[in-house]
Coordinates of C-alpha atoms in Angstrom, one line a residue:
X1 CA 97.4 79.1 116.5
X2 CA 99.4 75.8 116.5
X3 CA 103.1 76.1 116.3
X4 CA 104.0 73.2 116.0
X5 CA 102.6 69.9 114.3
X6 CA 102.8 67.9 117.7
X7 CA 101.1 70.6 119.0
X8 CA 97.7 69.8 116.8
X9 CA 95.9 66.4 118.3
X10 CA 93.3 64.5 116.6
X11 CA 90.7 65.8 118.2
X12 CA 86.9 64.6 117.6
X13 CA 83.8 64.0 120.0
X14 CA 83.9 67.0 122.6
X15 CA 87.6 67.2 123.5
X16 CA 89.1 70.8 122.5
X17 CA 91.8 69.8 119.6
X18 CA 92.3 70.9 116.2
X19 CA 91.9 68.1 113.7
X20 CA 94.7 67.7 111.2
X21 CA 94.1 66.5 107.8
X22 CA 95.7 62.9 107.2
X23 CA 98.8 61.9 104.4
X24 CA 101.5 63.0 102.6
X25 CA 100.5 65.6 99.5
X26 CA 103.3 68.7 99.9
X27 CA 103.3 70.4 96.3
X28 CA 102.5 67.1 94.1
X29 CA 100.3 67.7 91.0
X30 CA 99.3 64.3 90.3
X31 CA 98.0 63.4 93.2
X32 CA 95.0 62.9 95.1
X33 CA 94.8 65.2 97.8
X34 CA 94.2 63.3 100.9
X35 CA 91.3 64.2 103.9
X36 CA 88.5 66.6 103.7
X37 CA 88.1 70.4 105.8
X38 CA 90.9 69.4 108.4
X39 CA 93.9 71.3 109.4
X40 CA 97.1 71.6 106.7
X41 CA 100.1 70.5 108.7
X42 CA 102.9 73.6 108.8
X43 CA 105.2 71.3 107.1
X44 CA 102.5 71.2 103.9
X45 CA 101.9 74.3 103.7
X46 CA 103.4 76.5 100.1
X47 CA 102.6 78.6 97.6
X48 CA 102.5 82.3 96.8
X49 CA 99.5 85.1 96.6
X50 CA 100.3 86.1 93.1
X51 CA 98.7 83.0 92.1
X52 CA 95.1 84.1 93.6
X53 CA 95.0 86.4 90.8
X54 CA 94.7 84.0 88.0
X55 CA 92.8 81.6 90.5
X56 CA 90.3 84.0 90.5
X57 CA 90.8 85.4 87.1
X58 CA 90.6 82.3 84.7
X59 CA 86.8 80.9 86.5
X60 CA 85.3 84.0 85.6
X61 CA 86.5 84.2 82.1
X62 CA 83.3 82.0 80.5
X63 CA 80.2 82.6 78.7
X64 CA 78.2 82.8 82.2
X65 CA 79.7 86.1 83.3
X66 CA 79.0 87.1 80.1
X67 CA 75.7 86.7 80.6
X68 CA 75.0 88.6 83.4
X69 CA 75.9 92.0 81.5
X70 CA 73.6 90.6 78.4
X71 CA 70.6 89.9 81.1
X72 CA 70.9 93.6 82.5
X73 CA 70.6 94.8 78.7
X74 CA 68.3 92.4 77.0
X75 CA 66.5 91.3 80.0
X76 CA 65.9 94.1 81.9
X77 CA 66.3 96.9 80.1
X78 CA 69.2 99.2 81.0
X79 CA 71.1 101.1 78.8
X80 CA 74.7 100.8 78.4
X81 CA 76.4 102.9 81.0
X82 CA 73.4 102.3 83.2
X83 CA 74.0 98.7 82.6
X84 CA 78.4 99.3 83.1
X85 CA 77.8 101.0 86.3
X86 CA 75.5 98.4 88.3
X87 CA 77.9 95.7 86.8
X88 CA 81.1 97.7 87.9
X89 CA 79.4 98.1 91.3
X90 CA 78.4 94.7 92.1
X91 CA 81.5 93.1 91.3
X92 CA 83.4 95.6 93.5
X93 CA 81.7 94.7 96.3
X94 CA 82.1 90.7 95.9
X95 CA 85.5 92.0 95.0
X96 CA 86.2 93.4 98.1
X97 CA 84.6 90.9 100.4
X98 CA 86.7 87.7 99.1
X99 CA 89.8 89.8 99.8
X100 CA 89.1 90.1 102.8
X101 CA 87.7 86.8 103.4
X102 CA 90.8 85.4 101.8
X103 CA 93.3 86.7 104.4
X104 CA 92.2 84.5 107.3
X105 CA 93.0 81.1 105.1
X106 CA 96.5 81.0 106.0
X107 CA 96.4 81.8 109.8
X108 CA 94.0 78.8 110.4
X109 CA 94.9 76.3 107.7
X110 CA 91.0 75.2 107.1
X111 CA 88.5 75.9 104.6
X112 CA 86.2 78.9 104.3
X113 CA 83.5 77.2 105.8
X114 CA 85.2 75.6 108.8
X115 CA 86.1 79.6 109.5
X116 CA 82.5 80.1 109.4
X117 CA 81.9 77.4 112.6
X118 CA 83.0 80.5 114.7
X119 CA 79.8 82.5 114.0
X120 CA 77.5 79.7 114.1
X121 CA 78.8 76.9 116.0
X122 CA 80.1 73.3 114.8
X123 CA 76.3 72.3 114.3
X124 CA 75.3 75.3 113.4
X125 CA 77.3 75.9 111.0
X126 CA 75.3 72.7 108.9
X127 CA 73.1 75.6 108.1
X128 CA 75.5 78.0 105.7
X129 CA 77.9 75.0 104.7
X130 CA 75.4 72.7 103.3
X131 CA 73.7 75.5 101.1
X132 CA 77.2 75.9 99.9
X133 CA 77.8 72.3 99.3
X134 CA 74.8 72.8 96.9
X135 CA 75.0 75.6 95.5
X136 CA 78.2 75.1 94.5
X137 CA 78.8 71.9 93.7
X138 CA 75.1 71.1 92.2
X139 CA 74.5 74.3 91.2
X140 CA 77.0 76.3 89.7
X141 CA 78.6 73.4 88.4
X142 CA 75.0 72.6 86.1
X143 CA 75.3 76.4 85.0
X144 CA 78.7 76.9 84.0
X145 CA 78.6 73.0 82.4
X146 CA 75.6 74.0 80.3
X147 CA 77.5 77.6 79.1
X148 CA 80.5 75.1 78.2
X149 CA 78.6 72.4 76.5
X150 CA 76.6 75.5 74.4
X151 CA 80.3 76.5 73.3
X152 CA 81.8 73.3 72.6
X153 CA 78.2 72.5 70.3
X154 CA 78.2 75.7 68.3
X155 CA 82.0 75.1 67.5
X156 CA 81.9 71.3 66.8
X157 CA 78.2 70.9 65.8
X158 CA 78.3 67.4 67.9
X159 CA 74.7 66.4 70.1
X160 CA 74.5 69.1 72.8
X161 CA 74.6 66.1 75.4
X162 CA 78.0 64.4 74.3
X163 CA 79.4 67.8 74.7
X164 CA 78.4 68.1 77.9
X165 CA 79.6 64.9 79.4
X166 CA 83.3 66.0 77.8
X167 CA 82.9 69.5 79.5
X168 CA 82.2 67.3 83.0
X169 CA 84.3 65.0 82.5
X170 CA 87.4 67.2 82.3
X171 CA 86.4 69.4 85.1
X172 CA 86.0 66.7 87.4
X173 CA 89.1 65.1 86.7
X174 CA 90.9 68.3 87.5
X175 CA 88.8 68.7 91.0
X176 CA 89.3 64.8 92.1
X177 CA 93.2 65.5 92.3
X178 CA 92.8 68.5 94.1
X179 CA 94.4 71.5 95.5
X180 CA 97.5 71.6 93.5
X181 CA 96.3 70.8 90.2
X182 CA 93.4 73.2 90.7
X183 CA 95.8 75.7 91.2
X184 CA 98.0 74.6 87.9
X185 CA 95.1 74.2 85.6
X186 CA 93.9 78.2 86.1
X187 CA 97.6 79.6 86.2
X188 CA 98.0 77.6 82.6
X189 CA 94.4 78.7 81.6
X190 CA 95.4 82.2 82.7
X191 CA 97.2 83.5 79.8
X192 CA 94.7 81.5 76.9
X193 CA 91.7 83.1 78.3
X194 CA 93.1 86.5 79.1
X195 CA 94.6 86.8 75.3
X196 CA 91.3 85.4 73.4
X197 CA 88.7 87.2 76.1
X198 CA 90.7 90.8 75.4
X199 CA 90.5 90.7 71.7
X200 CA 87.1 89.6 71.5
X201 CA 86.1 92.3 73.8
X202 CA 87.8 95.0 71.9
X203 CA 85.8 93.6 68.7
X204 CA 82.4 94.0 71.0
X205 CA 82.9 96.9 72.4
X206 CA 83.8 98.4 69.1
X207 CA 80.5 97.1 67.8
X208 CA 78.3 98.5 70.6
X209 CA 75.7 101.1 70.4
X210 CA 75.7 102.8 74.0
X211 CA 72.9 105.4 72.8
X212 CA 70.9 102.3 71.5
X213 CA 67.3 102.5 72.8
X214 CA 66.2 100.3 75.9
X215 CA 62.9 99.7 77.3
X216 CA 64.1 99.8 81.3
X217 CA 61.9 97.6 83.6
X218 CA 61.0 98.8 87.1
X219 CA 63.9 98.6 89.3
X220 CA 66.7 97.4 86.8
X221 CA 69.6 99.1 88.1
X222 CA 69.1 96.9 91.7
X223 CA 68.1 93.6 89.9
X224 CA 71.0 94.4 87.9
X225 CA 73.3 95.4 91.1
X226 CA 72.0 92.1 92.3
X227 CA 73.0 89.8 90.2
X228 CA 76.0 90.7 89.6
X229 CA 76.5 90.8 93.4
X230 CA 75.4 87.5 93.2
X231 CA 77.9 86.5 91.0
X232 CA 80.8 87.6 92.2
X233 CA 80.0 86.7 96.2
X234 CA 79.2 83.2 94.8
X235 CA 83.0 83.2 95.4
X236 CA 83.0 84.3 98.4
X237 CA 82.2 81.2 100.5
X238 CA 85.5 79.3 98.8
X239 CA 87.9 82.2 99.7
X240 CA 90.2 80.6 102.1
X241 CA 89.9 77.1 100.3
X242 CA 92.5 78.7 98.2
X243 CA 94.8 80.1 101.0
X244 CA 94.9 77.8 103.5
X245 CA 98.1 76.0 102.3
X246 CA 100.0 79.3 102.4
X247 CA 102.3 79.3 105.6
X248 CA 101.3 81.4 108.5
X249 CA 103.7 84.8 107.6
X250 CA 102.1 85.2 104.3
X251 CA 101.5 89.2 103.3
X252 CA 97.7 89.4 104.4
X253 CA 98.3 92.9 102.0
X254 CA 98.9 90.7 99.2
X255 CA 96.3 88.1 99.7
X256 CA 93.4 90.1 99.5
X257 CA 94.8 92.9 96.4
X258 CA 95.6 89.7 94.4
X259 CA 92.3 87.5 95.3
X260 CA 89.8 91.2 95.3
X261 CA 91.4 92.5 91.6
X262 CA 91.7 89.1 90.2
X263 CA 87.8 88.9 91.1
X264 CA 86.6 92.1 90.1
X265 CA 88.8 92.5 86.7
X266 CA 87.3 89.7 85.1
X267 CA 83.8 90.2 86.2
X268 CA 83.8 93.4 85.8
X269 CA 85.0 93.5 82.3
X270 CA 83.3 90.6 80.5
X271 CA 79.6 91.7 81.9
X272 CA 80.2 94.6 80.5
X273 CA 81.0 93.4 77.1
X274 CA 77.9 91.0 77.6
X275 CA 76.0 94.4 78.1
X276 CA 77.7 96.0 74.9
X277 CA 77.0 92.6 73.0
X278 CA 73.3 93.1 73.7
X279 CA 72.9 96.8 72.3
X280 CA 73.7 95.1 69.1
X281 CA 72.0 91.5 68.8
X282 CA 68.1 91.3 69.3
X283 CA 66.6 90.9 73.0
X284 CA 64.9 87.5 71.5
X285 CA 68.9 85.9 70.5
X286 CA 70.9 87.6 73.0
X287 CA 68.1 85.4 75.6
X288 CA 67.2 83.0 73.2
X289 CA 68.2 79.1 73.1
X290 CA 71.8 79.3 72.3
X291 CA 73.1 83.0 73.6
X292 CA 76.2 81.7 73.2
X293 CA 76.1 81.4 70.0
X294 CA 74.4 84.8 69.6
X295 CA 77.1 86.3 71.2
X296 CA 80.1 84.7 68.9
X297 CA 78.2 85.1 66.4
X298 CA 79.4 89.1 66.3
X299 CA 82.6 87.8 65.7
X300 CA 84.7 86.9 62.2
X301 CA 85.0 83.1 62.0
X302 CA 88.6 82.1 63.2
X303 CA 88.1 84.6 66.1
X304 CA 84.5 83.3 67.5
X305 CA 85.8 79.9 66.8
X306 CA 88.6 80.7 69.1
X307 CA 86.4 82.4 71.6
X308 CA 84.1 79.1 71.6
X309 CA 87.0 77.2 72.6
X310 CA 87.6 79.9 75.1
X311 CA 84.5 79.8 76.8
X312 CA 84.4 76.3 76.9
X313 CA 87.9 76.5 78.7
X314 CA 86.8 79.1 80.7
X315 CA 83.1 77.1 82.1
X316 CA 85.8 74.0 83.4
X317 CA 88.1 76.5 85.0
X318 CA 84.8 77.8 86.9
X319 CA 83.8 74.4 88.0
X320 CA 86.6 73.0 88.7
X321 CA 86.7 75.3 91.9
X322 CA 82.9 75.0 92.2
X323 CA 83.1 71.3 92.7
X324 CA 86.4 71.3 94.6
X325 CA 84.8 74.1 97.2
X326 CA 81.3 72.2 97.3
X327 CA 82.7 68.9 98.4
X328 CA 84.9 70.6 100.7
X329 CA 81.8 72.4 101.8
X330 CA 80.0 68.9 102.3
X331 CA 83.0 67.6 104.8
X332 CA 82.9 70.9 106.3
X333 CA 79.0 70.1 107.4
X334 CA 80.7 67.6 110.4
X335 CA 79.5 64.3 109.0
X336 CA 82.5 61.9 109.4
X337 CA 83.5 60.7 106.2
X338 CA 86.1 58.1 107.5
X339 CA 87.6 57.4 103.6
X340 CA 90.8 59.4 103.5
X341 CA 90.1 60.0 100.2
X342 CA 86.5 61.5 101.2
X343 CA 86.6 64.7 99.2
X344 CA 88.0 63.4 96.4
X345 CA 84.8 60.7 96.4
X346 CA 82.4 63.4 97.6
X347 CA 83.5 65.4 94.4
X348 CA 82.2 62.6 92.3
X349 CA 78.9 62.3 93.6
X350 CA 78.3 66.3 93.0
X351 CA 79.8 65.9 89.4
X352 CA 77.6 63.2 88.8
X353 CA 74.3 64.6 90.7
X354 CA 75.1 68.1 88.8
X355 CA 75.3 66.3 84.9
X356 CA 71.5 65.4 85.3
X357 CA 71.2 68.9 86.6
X358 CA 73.2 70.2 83.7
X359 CA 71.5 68.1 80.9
X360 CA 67.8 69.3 82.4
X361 CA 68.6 73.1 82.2
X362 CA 70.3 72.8 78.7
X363 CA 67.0 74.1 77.1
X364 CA 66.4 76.9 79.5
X365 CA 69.1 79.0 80.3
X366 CA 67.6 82.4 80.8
X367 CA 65.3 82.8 83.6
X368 CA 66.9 79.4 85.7
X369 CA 70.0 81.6 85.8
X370 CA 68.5 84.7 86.7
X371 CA 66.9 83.2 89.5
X372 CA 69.9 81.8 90.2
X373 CA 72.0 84.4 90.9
X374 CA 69.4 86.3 92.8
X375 CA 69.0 83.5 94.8
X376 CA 73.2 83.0 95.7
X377 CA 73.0 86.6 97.2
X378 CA 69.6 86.0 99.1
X379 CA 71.5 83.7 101.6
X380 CA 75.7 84.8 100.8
X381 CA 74.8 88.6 102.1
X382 CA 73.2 87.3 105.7
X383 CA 75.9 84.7 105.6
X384 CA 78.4 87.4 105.5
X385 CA 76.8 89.2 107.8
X386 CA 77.1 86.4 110.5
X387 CA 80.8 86.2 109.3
X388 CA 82.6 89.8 110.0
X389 CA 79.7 90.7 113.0
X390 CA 81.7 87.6 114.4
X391 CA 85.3 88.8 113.3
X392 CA 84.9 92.8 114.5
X393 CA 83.3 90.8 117.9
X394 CA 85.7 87.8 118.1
X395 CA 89.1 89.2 116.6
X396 CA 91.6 86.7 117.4
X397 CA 90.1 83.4 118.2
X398 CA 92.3 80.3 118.7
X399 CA 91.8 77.5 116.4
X400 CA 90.1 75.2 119.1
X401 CA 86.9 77.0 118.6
X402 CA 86.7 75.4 114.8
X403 CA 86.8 71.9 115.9
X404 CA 84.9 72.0 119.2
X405 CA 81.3 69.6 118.5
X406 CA 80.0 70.9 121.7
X407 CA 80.8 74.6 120.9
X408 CA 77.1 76.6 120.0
X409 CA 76.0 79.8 118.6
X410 CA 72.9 80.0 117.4
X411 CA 72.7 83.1 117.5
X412 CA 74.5 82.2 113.9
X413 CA 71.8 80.9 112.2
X414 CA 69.1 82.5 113.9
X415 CA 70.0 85.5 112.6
X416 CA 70.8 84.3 109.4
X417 CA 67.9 82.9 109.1
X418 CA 65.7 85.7 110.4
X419 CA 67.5 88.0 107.8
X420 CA 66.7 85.4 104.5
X421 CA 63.2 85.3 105.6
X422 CA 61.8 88.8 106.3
X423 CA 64.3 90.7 103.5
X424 CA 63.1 87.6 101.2
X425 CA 59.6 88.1 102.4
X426 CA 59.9 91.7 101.6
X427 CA 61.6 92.3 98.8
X428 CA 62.5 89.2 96.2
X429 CA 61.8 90.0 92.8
X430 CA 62.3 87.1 90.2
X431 CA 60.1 85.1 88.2
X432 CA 59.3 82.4 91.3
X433 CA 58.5 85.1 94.3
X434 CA 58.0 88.6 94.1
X435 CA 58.1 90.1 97.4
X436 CA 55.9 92.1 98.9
X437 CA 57.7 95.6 98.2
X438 CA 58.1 95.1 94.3
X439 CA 54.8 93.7 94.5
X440 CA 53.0 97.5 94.9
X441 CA 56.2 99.6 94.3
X442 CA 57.6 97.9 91.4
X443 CA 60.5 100.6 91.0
X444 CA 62.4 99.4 93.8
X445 CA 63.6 96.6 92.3
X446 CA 65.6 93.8 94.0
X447 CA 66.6 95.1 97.5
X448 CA 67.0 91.5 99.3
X449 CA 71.0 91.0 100.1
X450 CA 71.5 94.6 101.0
X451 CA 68.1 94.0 103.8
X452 CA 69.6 90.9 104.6
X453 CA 72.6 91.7 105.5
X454 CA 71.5 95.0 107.1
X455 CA 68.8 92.6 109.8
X456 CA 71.3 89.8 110.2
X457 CA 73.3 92.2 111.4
X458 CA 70.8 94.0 113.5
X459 CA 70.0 90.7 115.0
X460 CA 73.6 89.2 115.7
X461 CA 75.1 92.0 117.4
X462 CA 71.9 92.4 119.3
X463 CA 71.4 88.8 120.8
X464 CA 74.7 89.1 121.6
X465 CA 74.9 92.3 123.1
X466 CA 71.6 91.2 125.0
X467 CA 72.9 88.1 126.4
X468 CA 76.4 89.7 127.0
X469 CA 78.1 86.8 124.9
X470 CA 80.7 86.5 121.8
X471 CA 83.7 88.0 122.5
X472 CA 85.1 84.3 123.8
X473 CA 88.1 83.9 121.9
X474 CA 89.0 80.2 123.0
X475 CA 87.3 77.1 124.7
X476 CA 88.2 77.9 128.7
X477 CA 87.0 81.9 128.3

């Protein structure tokens, strides 16, 4: 790794050199952090890893994680601690994947998708950033905008639309600055969310009827396993976005127990008080136009007022990493964006592009986001896959490699690619596609991230192992 800041050049076209990201930003707050998915300069670099537990805390403390417990109750049936244990599950894993994925950010000083160039190339690479770039900041930015707007409407009773443009507009504000205000806004979130969120769960969970009866559809438990997978390893591709300004001797230790517990605490707990919330409210509200309101609605009225306000607090926190990660995704595709202010700008055109988004989903929340997060894990688990196959072959690559435009491996997205297809082919089951598994064995449920990840795999390691590549480890090997 660079030592030194003379000893990074600005490299571009095909010469090996590490490019570094442009201006003056150190620890300002208002500010708009300069460049794109370059290199932080050593003499930028701050911060602690106690702060990745309310950065990953605060996003998940809104109405859309929630959801997914009331959407394994109410939508497909499980009981409670059927329900608890699939939810528990699911967000351990994610859990445990951004901690690791987190501890490489301050090593190499880029984003989490300029890491990913080593296991499929600078070109590549196009493949899993600019799914990302979508996903997150289109996609999850129209879902956690709608849950906001829903809040904000039930408390204030204003047009559904005008609270949506002042859920945008904040969150966008916040992501235009950048790194460092990102970073303030969730630690000063942190202690609203956690204080509201806690005593409206205890009121939930006191409510609930475990032993209520459920009519369980075929293969619940996975779908169930799956989406929640799919919500917490939405995080996943951001991990070292939120690292990379740590300096170099940062406790690796400490970066992945803050970022992995931060994670799966908040997850964990408020999809299972979504499940709890659903054992008590009919199938028809708990899914029905407004859940949200369905859901505060179990509450006495300063408390669910509070809770609203909560919620709506909670959807900007989300998307204020969801569009700060997507347009750092979208620089990390390799397009040169020669504005230095390029992902601030890029951040505008998502926010914008995911209001439209937003304003067309507001009337059909339920299915959309099912499909939604079945569809994150489709390609997040062969994305992965691609990812550590690469670290436990490649385990101390120099920084070159990232910025290298001549640099291939296809056997990247080949794989990755292979692994979305068949395990989609095989085993999707959501409203759009059901695979051809759950198609004549119903009972099996939703089996498509763990068979992607499991062929990706298969087909990485092979090609490599066949053509007797991917251990190089810099440019000359």
């Amino acid at each position: 790794m660079a030592t030194r800041d003379q000893d990074v050049t600005q490299g571009g076209g095909a010469g090996p050199g590490v490019l570094v990201r442009e201006g003056s930003y150190g620890t300002q707050v208002i500010a708009v952090e300069p460049g794109g998915a370059e290199f932080i300069p050593l003499n930028e670099r701050h911060g602690k890893p106690l702060q990745l537990f309310w950065t990953w805390t605060s996003p998940n403390m809104e109405f859309a994680t929630i959801f997914v417990g009331v959407l394994a109750v109410a939508g497909f049936g499980l009981g409670f601690w059927s329900a608890a244990l699939a939810l528990a599950l699911g967000s351990a894993i994610g859990g445990i994947t951004q901690g690791i994925l987190s501890m490489r950010g301050p090593k190499y000083g880029v984003p989490q998708m300029v890491l990913s160039r080593l296991g499929f190339g600078y070109w590549g690479n196009a493949l899993p950033a600019g799914l990302n770039s979508v996903t997150a900041g289109i996609g999850w930015f129209a879902v956690n905008s709608v849950s906001g707007a829903f809040a904000l409407n039930v408390l204030t009773h204003w047009p559904q639309v005008l609270c949506l443009l002042i859920i945008i507009a904040v969150q966008v504000f916040v992501a235009f600055f950048g790194y460092n205000l990102v970073h303030l806004f969730e630690r000063y979130a942190f202690p609203i969310l956690t204080v509201i969120f806690l005593i409206a769960s205890g009121v939930i969970l006191s409510k609930a009827h475990p032993g209520a009866s459920h009519h369980t559809i075929p293969g619940a438990f996975l779908l169930t396993l799956g989406a929640s997978f799919g919500y917490a390893v939405g995080w996943n591709p951001y991990a070292a976005d939120y690292t990379r300004y740590f300096k170099p001797d940062a406790n690796k230790a400490a970066i992945a127990w803050w970022s992995g517990m931060g994670l799966f605490l908040s997850c964990a707990l408020l999809e299972i008080v979504g499940a709890a919330a659903a054992t008590v409210v009919s199938a028809s509200d708990a899914l029905g136009s407004n859940p949200t309101g369905a859901f505060t609605g179990l509450l006495a009225k300063p408390l669910a007022d509070l809770t609203l306000l909560a919620i709506a607090l909670g959807a900007v926190s989300a998307n204020v990493l969801n569009i700060y990660s997507g347009a750092l995704s979208f620089t990390a595709i390799g397009i040169k964006l020669p504005l230095s202010l390029r992902r601030a700008i890029v951040a505008l055109g998502f926010g914008t592009i995911g209001f439209f988004l937003a304003w067309s989903g507001l009337h059909n929340a339920g299915s959309d986001y099912e499909n939604f997060l079945l569809i994150i894990a489709y390609w997040i688990a062969p994305w992965l896959a691609v990812y550590f196959c690469d670290q436990l072959l490649r385990r101390n690559p120099d920084e070159t490699l990232l910025f290298a435009t001549r640099r291939t491996n296809w056997a990247g997205p080949v794989a990755m690619l292979v692994g979305m297809g068949i395990s989609i082919w095989l085993f999707s089951n959501q409203t759009k596609y059901i695979g051809l598994v759950p198609t004549h064995v119903p009972a099996v449920g939703d089996l498509t991230f763990e068979a992607g990840f499991v062929i990706t795999a298969v087909v990485y390691l092979t090609w490599h192992a066949i053509a007797r590549t991917g251990r190089e480890t810099t440019l000359t090997a």
